[in-house]
XYZ file of C-alpha atoms in Angstrom:
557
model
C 21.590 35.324 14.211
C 24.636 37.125 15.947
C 23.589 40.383 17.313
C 25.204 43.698 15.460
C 23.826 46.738 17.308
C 23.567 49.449 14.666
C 22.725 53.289 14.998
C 20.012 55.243 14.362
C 19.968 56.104 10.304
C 17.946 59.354 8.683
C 17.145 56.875 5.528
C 16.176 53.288 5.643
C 17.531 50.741 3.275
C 14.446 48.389 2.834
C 13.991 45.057 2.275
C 10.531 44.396 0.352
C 9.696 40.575 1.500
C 7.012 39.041 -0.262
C 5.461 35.321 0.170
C 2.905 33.137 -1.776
C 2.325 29.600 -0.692
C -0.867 27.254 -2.191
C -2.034 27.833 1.158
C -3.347 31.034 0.478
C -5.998 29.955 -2.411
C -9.515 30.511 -1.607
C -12.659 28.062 -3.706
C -13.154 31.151 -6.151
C -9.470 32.462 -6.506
C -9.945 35.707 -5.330
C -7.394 35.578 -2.467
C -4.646 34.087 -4.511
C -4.729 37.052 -6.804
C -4.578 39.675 -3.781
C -1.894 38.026 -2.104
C -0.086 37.393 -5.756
C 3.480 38.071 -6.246
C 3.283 41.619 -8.577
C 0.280 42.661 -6.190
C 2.390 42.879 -2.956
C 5.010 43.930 -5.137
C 3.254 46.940 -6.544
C 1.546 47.360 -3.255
C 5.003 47.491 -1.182
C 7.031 49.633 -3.877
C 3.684 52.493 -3.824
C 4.116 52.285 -0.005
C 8.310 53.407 -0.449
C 7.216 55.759 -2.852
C 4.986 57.343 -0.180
C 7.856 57.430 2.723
C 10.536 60.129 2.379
C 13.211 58.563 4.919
C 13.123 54.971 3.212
C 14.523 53.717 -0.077
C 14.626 49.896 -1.301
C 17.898 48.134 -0.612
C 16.472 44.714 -2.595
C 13.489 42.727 -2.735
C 13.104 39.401 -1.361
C 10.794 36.378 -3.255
C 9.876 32.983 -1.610
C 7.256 31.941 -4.079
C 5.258 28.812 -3.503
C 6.727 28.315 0.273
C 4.221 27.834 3.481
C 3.953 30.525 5.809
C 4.358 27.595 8.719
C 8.150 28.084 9.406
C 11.051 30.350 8.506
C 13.365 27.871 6.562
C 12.608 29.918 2.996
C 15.964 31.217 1.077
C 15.353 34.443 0.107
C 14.145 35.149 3.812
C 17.775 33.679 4.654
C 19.066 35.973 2.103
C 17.236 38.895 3.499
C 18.981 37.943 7.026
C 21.826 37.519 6.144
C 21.983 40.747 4.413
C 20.537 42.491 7.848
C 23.519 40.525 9.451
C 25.929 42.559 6.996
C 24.047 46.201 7.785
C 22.758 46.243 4.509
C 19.356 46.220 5.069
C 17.526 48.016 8.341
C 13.916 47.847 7.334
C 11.658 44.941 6.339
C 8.407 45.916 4.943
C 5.397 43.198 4.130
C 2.405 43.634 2.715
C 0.383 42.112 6.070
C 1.348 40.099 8.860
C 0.485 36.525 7.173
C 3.167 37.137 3.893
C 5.911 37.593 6.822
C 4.859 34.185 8.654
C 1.821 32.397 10.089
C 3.494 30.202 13.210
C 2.728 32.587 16.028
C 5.579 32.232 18.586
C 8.287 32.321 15.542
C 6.975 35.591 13.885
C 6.309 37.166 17.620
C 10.268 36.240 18.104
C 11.368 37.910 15.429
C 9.430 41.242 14.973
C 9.620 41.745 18.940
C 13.271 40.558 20.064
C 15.585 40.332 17.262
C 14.876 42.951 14.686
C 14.633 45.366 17.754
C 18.435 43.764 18.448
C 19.677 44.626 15.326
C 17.602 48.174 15.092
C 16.024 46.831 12.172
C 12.372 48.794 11.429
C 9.380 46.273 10.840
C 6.754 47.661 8.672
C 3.435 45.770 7.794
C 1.556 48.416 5.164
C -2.036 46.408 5.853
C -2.382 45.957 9.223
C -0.753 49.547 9.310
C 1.915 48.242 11.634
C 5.248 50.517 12.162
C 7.649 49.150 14.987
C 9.350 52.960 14.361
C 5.776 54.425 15.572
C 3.778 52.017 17.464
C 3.007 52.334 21.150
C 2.700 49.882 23.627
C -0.509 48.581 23.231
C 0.051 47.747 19.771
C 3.544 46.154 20.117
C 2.015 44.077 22.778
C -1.100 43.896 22.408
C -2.822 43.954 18.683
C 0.519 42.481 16.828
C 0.508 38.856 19.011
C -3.323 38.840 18.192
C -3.149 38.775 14.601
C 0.031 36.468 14.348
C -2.088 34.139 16.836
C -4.809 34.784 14.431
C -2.493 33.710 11.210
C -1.680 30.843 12.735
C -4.978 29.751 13.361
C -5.989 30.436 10.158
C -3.218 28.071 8.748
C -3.862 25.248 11.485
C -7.601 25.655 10.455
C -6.643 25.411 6.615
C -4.457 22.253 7.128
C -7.474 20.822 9.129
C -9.736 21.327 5.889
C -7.469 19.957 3.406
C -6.426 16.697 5.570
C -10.419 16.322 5.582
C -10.941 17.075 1.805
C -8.349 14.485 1.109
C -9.427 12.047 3.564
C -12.839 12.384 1.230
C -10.965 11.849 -1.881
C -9.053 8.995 -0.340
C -12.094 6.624 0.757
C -14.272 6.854 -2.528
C -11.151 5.669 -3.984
C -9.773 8.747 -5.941
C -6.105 9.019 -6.614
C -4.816 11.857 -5.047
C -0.919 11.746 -5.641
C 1.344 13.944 -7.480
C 2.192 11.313 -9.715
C 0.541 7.855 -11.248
C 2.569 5.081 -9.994
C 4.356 3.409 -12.730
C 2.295 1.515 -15.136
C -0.617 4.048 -15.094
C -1.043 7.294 -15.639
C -3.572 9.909 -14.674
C -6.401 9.582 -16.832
C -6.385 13.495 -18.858
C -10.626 13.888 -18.740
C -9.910 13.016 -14.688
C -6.724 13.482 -12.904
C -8.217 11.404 -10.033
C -8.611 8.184 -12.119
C -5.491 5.790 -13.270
C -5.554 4.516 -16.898
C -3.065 1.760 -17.838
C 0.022 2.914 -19.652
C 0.666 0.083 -21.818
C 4.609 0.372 -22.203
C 5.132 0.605 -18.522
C 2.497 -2.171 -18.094
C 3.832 -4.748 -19.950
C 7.013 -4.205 -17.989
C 5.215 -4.798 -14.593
C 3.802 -8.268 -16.210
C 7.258 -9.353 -16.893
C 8.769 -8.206 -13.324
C 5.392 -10.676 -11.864
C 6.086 -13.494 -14.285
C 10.140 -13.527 -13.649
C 9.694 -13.424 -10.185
C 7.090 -16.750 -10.837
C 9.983 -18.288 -12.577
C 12.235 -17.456 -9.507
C 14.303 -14.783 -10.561
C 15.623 -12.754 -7.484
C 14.181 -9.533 -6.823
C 18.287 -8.153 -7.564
C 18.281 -10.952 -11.281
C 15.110 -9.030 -12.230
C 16.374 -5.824 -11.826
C 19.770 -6.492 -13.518
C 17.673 -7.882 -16.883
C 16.100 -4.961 -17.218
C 19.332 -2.558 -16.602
C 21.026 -5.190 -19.327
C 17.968 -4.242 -21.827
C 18.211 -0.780 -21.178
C 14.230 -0.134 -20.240
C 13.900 2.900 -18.251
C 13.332 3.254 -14.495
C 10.282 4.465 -13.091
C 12.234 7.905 -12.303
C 13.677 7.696 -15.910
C 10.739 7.091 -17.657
C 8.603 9.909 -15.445
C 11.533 12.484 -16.852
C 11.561 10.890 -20.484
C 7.898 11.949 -20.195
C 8.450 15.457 -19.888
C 7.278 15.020 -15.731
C 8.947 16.849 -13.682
C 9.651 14.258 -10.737
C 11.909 14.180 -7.778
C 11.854 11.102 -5.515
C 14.213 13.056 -2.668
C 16.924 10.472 -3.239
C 20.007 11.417 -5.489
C 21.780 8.520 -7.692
C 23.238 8.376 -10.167
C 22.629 11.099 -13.092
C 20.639 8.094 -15.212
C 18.437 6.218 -12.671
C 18.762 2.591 -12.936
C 16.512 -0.342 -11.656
C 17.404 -1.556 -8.579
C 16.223 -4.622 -6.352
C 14.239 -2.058 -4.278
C 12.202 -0.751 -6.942
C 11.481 -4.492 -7.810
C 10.091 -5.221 -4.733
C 8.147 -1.661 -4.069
C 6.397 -3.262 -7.565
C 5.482 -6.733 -6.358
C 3.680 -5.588 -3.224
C 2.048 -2.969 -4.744
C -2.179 -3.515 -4.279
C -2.365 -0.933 -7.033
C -1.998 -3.586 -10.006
C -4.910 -5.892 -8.745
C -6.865 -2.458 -8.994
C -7.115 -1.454 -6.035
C -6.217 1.592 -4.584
C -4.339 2.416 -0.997
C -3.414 5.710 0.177
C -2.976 7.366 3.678
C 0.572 5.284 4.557
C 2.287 8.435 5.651
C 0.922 11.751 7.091
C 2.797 15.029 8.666
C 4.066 14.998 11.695
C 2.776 18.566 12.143
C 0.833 21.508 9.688
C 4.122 23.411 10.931
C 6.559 20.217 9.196
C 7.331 19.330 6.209
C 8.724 15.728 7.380
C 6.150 12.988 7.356
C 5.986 9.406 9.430
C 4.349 6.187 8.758
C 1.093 5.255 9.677
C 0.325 1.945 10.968
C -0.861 -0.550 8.439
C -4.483 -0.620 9.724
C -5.037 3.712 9.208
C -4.324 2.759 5.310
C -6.969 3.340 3.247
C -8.000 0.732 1.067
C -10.786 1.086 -2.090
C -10.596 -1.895 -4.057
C -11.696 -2.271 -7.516
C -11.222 1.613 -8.547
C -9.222 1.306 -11.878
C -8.012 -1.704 -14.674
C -5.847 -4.034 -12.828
C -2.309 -4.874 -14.416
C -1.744 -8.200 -12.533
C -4.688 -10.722 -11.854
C -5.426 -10.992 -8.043
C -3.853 -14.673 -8.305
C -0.490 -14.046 -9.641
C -0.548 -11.186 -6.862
C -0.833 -13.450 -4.047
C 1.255 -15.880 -5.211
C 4.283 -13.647 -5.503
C 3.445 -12.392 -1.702
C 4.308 -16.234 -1.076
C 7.043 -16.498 -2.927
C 8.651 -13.402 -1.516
C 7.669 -14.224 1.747
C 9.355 -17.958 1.492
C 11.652 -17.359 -0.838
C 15.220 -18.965 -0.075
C 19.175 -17.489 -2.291
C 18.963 -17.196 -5.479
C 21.859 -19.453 -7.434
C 24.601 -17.449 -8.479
C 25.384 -18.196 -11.211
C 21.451 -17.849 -12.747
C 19.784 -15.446 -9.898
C 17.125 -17.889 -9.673
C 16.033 -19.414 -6.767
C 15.757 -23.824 -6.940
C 12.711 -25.130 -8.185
C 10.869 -25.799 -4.889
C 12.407 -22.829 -3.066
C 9.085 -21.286 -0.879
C 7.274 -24.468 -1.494
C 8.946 -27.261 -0.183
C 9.090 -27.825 4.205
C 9.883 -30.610 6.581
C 6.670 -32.142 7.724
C 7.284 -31.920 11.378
C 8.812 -28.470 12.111
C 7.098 -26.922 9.394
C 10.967 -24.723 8.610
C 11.568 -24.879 4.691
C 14.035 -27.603 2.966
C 17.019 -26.464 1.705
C 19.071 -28.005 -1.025
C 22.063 -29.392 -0.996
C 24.394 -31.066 -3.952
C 26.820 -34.496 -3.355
C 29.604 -35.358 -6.377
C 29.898 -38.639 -6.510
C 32.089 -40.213 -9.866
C 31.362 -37.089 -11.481
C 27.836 -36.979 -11.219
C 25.749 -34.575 -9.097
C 22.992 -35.639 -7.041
C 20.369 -33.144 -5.682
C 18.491 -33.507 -2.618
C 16.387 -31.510 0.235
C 17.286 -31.800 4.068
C 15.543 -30.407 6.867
C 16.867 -26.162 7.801
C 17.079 -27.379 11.043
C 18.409 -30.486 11.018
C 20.920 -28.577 8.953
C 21.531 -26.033 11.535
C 22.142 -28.587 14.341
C 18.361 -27.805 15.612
C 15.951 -30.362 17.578
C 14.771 -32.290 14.043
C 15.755 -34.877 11.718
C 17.053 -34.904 8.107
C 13.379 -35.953 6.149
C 16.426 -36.537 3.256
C 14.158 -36.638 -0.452
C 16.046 -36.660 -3.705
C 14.725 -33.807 -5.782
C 14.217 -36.307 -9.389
C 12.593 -38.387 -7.290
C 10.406 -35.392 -5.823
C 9.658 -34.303 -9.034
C 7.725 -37.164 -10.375
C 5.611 -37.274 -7.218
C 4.582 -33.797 -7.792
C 4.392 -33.885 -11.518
C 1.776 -37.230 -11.192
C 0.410 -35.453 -8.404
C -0.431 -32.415 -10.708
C -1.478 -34.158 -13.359
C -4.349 -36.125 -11.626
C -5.263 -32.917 -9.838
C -5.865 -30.723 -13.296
C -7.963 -33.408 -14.456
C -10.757 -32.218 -12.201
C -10.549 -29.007 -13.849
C -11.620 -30.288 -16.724
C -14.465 -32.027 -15.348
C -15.789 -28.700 -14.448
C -17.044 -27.260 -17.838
C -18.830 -30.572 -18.631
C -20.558 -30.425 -15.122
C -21.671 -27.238 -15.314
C -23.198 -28.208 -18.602
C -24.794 -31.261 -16.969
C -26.313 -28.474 -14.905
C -28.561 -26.535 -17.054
C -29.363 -29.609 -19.079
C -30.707 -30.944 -15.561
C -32.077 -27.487 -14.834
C -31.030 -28.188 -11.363
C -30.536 -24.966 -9.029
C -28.160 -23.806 -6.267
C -30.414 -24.691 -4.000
C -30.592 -28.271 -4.588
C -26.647 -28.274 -4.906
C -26.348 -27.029 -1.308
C -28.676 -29.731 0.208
C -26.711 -32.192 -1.069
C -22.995 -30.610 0.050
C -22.103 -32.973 2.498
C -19.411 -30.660 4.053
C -22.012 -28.043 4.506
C -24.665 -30.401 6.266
C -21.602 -31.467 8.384
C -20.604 -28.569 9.543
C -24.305 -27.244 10.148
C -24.819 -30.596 12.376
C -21.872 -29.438 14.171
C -23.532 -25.983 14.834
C -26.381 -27.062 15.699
C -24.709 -29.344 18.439
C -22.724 -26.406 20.224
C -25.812 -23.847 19.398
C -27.556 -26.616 21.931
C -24.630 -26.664 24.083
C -24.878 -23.268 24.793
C -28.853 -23.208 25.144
C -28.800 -25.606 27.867
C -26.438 -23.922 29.714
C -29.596 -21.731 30.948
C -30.948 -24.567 32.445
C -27.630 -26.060 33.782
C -27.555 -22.296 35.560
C -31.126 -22.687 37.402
C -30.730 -26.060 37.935
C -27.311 -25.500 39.748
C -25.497 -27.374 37.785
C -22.877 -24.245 37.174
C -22.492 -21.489 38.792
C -22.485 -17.929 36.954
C -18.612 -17.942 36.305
C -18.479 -21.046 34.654
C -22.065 -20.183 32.684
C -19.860 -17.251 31.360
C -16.571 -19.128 30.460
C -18.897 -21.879 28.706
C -21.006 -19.551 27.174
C -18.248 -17.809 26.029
C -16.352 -20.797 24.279
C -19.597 -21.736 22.367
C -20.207 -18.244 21.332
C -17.253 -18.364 19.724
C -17.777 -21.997 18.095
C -20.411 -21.065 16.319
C -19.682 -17.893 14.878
C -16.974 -20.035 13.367
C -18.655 -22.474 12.254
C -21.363 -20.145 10.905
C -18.393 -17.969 8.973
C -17.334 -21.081 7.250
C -20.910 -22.388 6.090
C -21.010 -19.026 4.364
C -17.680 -19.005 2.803
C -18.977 -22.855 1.623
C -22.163 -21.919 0.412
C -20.522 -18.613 -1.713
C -17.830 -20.812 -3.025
C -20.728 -22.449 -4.472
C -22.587 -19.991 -5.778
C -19.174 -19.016 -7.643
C -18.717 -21.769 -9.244
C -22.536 -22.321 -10.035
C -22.698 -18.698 -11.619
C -19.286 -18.968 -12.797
C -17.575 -15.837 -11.508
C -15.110 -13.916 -13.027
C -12.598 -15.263 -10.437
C -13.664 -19.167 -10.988
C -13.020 -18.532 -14.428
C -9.651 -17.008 -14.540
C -8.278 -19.911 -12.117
C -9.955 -22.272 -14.768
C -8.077 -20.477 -17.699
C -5.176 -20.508 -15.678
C -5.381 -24.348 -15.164
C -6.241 -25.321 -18.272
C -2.966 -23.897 -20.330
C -1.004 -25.713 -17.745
C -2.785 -29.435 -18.741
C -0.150 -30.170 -21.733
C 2.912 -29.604 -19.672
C 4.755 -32.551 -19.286
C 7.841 -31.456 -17.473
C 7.642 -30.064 -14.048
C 9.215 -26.276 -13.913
C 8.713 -23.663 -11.312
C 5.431 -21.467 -13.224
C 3.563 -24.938 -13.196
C 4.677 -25.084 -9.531
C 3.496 -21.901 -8.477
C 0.424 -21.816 -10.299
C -1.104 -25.355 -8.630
C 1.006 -25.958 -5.637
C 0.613 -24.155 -2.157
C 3.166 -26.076 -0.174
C 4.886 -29.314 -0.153
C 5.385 -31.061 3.203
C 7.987 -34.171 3.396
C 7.836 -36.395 6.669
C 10.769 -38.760 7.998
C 9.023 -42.008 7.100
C 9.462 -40.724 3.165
C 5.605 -39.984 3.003
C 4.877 -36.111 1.257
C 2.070 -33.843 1.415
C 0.725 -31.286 -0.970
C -1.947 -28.750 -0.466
C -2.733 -27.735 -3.832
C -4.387 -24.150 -4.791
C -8.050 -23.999 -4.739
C -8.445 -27.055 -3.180
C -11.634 -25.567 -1.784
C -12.976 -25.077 -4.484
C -11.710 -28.191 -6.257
C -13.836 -29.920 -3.440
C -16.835 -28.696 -4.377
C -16.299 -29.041 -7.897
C -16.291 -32.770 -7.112
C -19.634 -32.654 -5.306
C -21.290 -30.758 -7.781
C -19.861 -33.509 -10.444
C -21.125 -36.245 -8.227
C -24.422 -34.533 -7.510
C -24.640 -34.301 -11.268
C -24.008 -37.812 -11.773
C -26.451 -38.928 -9.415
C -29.295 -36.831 -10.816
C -28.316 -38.522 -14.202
C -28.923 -42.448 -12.734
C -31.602 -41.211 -10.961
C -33.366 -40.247 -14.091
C -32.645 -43.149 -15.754
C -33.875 -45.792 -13.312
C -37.038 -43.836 -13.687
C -37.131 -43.849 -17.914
C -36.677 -47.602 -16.836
C-alpha cells in the first residue's frame, strides 16, 4: 500500500467490513448464526447509528473466505478505496471477522492504518485505535489476534483429524464423485454407480485391452460426442471447477484417459489423502508421498474387475507407439521381449515384390546396444502362441469337472494339501535352513564361529525362512481358493472360458492369458501365462482326484 498521510477529519467516512468463512461453524450452529452476514451487519450499522462524528462511506462483504490471510476482494476493495481517501475508518464486528493470522492483522491495525490516519474500530472487543491507551494498543489487541489465530490453527487441527477419521473407514470425503459414481443421496459419504458414466469407463478399459492409445481412446469418444467428466458434472446441474480453463466445451483428452485407467476407485476401492495443505494459513496444496495415501479397499460396487485393472497397469506400463494410421499399438506391443536383456521387441516391416513381411528384433540390438537381433517373424509367432493358448485353456476346463470329482470323493482341503508336492517341497526346504540356523547355537559354543559370523548366518537364514514360510501360505490359500471356489477363481474361470472358441489370435485373447513372451537367439520362446499359479494347482488337485479314483477301484476289485 503507498502511504497517503491524511488530516485529522470532524466526521469519519466508514467502511463496515464484514467476514464469514465455514470456519466459523460450531457442532450445534449457534456460532455461524452470530457471526452471520445480516448479524454483523445490523450489529455494525446500530454501532454508526450510536456515533455522532462517523457516517458509512460503503460496506465491504467477503462471504465464505478464511480468516487465515488477507487475499479477499472486497477487503482489496476496501483498500483501495482508503488508498483514494475515501474511506478513514474501518469498523468490525470483533477482532476474528477482520483476520485470524496474528502477525498480518497486528501489521495492519498497528502500522499501516495509523500511516494512512485511518481509525480502527472493533464494536466487541470494544476496541477504538481513536481512544485506546497504551496498554491496550500493545498489550490486549496482540493477545486476542494471537488468540484468533490459535483458535483457527486449533480448528484446522480438528478438521484434518475428523477427516483423517472419515478417510480410513473408507468414507468418501470429496466435493465431488469421481466420474462413474455418484454420491449415494441417503449418504453423501458412499459412491453408487452411475450407469451412463459407467459404461463409458468399461469401454475406455476394454479399448485400451484392444490397444488403442490412451490419445485413439480419447479422440473416439470426442468423434461420438459423449461428454467429459467436466461436461457431464455441468450437464448435471453440478457446479464444478477443476482450476484449469479450456476450451468453453470440455473435451476428452489423453490425460483424462489415463487419470481413468489408474484409478483404484473402479476395483472398489477407495484412496484419499494424495495431497494436503502446505499450511492452515494456504490455500495451495502438495503431494504426499505414495505410502501417506490412504487406502480402504472394498468400500463401494466396483466398475472394472480387479483383473482387467491390473492388466491395463501392464499394458500402460509396457506399452510401445501406437500405429498411425489406427492409434493402436501392434499385437504383442507390452508382451513380447528378447530373452536375454529382458528390453521389449519392436517391430519392424521389409517390402519385398510387393509383399510385406512383419517381424520382431531385439530394442537394443536395434539401438546399436550390447545384444543380438533374436529376429522371429510375427505369423510365425502367432501360431506358437495361439497352440500355446489353446492347450493352456484346456486345463480350465478340467477344473469344473475336478471340483465335482471332489465332493463326489468327499475329499477335504486337508487331504489336498498333503498331497501338494510343491508345498511338501518347499516345507522340506524350510525345515533344512530352520536346522541350519538351530545349529548355529552349537557351532557358537563349540567354536566353530565366532559371534559375528553367528549373526551374519543367523541373519541369512532368518530371512530364508520367512520366505519360504510366506510362500507355503500364499500355496496353501491358493488352494483353499480354488477348493471353496472364490469369487476371484471364478471370475478368471468365466473369463477363460469365453475365450475357448477363439480361433484367431487378437490382442483381448492376448491380454487376457498371456503375461509376457520371451524370444531367445537360438529361435526357442517362452511364455508365462496368467494364473499359472493357480493353473498349477489346478493340475494337482486333478491328479490327486484321479488317483483317489484308481485307488478306489483297485479296492472294489
Amino acid at each position: 500500500m503507498k502511504q497517503k498521510i491524511k488530516k485529522s477529519f470532524d466526521i469519519y467516512d466508514a467502511g463496515l467490513y464484514l467476514r464469514l468463512s465455514r470456519d466459523d461453524a460450531d457442532e450445534d450452529g449457534t456460532k455461524t448464526e452470530s457471526n452471520s452476514i445480516a448479524n454483523q451487519r445490523e450489529l455494525l450499522r446500530n454501532f454508526v447509528k450510536s456515533q455522532p462524528d462517523i457516517q458509512i462511506f460503503d460496506i465491504y462483504v467477503d462471504d465464505g473466505y478464511s480468516g487465515t490471510n488477507f487475499d479477499r476482494p472486497e477487503f482489496k476493495r476496501m483498500t483501495a478505496d482508503i488508498e483514494s481517501g475515501k474511506v478513514n475508518c474501518v469498523i468490525v464486528k470483533d477482532l476474528s471477522r477482520f483476520g485470524r493470522e496474528y502477525i498480518e492483522a497486528g501489521r495492519w491495525i498497528e502500522k499501516i492504518y495509523p500511516a494512512f490516519n485511518v481509525r480502527f474500530i472493533s464494536v466487541t472487543d470494544m476496541f477504538d485505535s481513536k481512544t485506546a491507551d497504551f496498554s491496550e494498543k500493545s498489550f490486549i489487541l496482540p493477545i486476542k489476534n494471537f488468540v484468533n489465530e490459535s483458535y483457527c490453527r486449533d480448528i484446522s487441527s480438528k478438521v484434518r483429524s475428523h477427516q483423517r477419521i472419515k478417510r480410513e473407514k473408507g468414507e468418501f470425503i470429496g466435493a465431488y464423485a469421481p466420474y462413474g459414481y455418484c454420491k449415494d443421496p441417503e449418504n453423501k459419504n458412499c459412491l453408487v454407480i452411475d450407469e451412463y458414466a459407467a459404461d463409458i469407463v468399461k469401454e475406455i478399459f476394454a479399448w485400451k485391452i484392444e490397444g488403442f492409445s490412451l490419445n485413439a481412446v480419447a479422440k473416439k469418444l470426442n468423434r461420438r460426442h459423449e461428454q467429459s467428466p467436466k461436461e457431464y458434472k455441468l450437464s448435471n446441474g453440478i457446479n464444478f471447477n477443476s482450476g484449469f480453463q479450456g476450451s468453453s466445451t470440455p473435451k476428452w483428452s489423453s490425460v483424462q484417459i489415463k487419470r481413468i485407467l489408474t484409478n483404484e476407485v473402479y476395483i472398489g476401492n477407495m484412496v484419499q489423502g494424495k495431497q494436503e495443505r502446505i499450511s492452515y494459513k494456504l490455500k495451495a496444496r502438495q503431494n504426499k508421498p505414495e505410502e501417506e495415501w490412504i487406502k480402504v479397499t472394498d468400500t463401494h460396487p466396483a466398475i472394472i474387475n480387479q483383473n482387467e485393472f491390473e492388466l491395463v497397469q501392464r499394458l500402460l506400463k509396457y506399452d510401445g507407439r501406437a500405429l498411425q494410421n489406427t492409434g493402436v499399438s501392434n499385437l504383442f506391443s507390452g508382451f513380447l521381449f528378447c530373452g536375454d536383456c529382458k528390453t521389449p521387441m519392436i517391430r519392424k516391416v521389409n517390402k519385398y515384390k510387393g509383399k510385406k513381411k512383419a517381424f520382431y528384433i531385439c530394442q537394443t540390438k536395434n539401438k546399436g546396444g550390447a545384444c543380438t537381433r533374436h529376429s522371429i517373424q510375427e505369423d510365425v509367432l502367432k501360431q506358437i502362441v495361439l497352440k500355446e493358448i489353446s492347450s493352456y485353456m484346456l486345463l480350465f476346463i478340467d477344473y469344473e469337472m475336478s471340483m465335482e470329482k471332489l465332493q463326489e470323493l468327499e475329499i477335504n482341503y486337508d487331504q489336498v494339501i498333503s498331497h501338494d508336492f510343491q508345498i511338501s517341497r518347499l516345507q522340506e526346504e524350510y525345515n533344512k535352513y530352520y536346522g541350519l540356523k538351530m545349529s548355529l547355537y552349537d557351532d557358537l559354543k563349540t567354536g566353530l564361529i565366532d559371534k559375528t559370523e553367528f549373526n551374519e548366518f543367523r541373519e541369512i537364514y532368518d530371512a530364508k525362512c520367512e520366505e519360504l514360510d510366506q510362500t507355503i501360505k500364499y500355496q496353501k490359500q491358493l488352494i483353499r481358493e480354488i477348493f471353496d471356489g472364490s469369487v476371484a477363481i471364478k471370475v478368471q474361470i468365466e473369463d477363460w472360458k469365453k475365450a475357448i472358441d477363439i480361433k484367431e489370435l487378437d490382442r483381448s485373447l492376448l491380454a487376457l492369458t498371456v503375461d509376457a513372451i520371451y524370444v531367445f537367439e537360438d529361435k526357442k520362446i517362452e511364455i508365462h501365462f496368467r494364473y499359472q499359479d493357480m493353473v498349477e494347482k489346478m493340475k494337482i488337485i486333478r491328479d490327486f482326484c484321479l488317483n483317489q479314483v484308481t485307488d478306489n477301484m483297485k479296492e472294489v476289485v
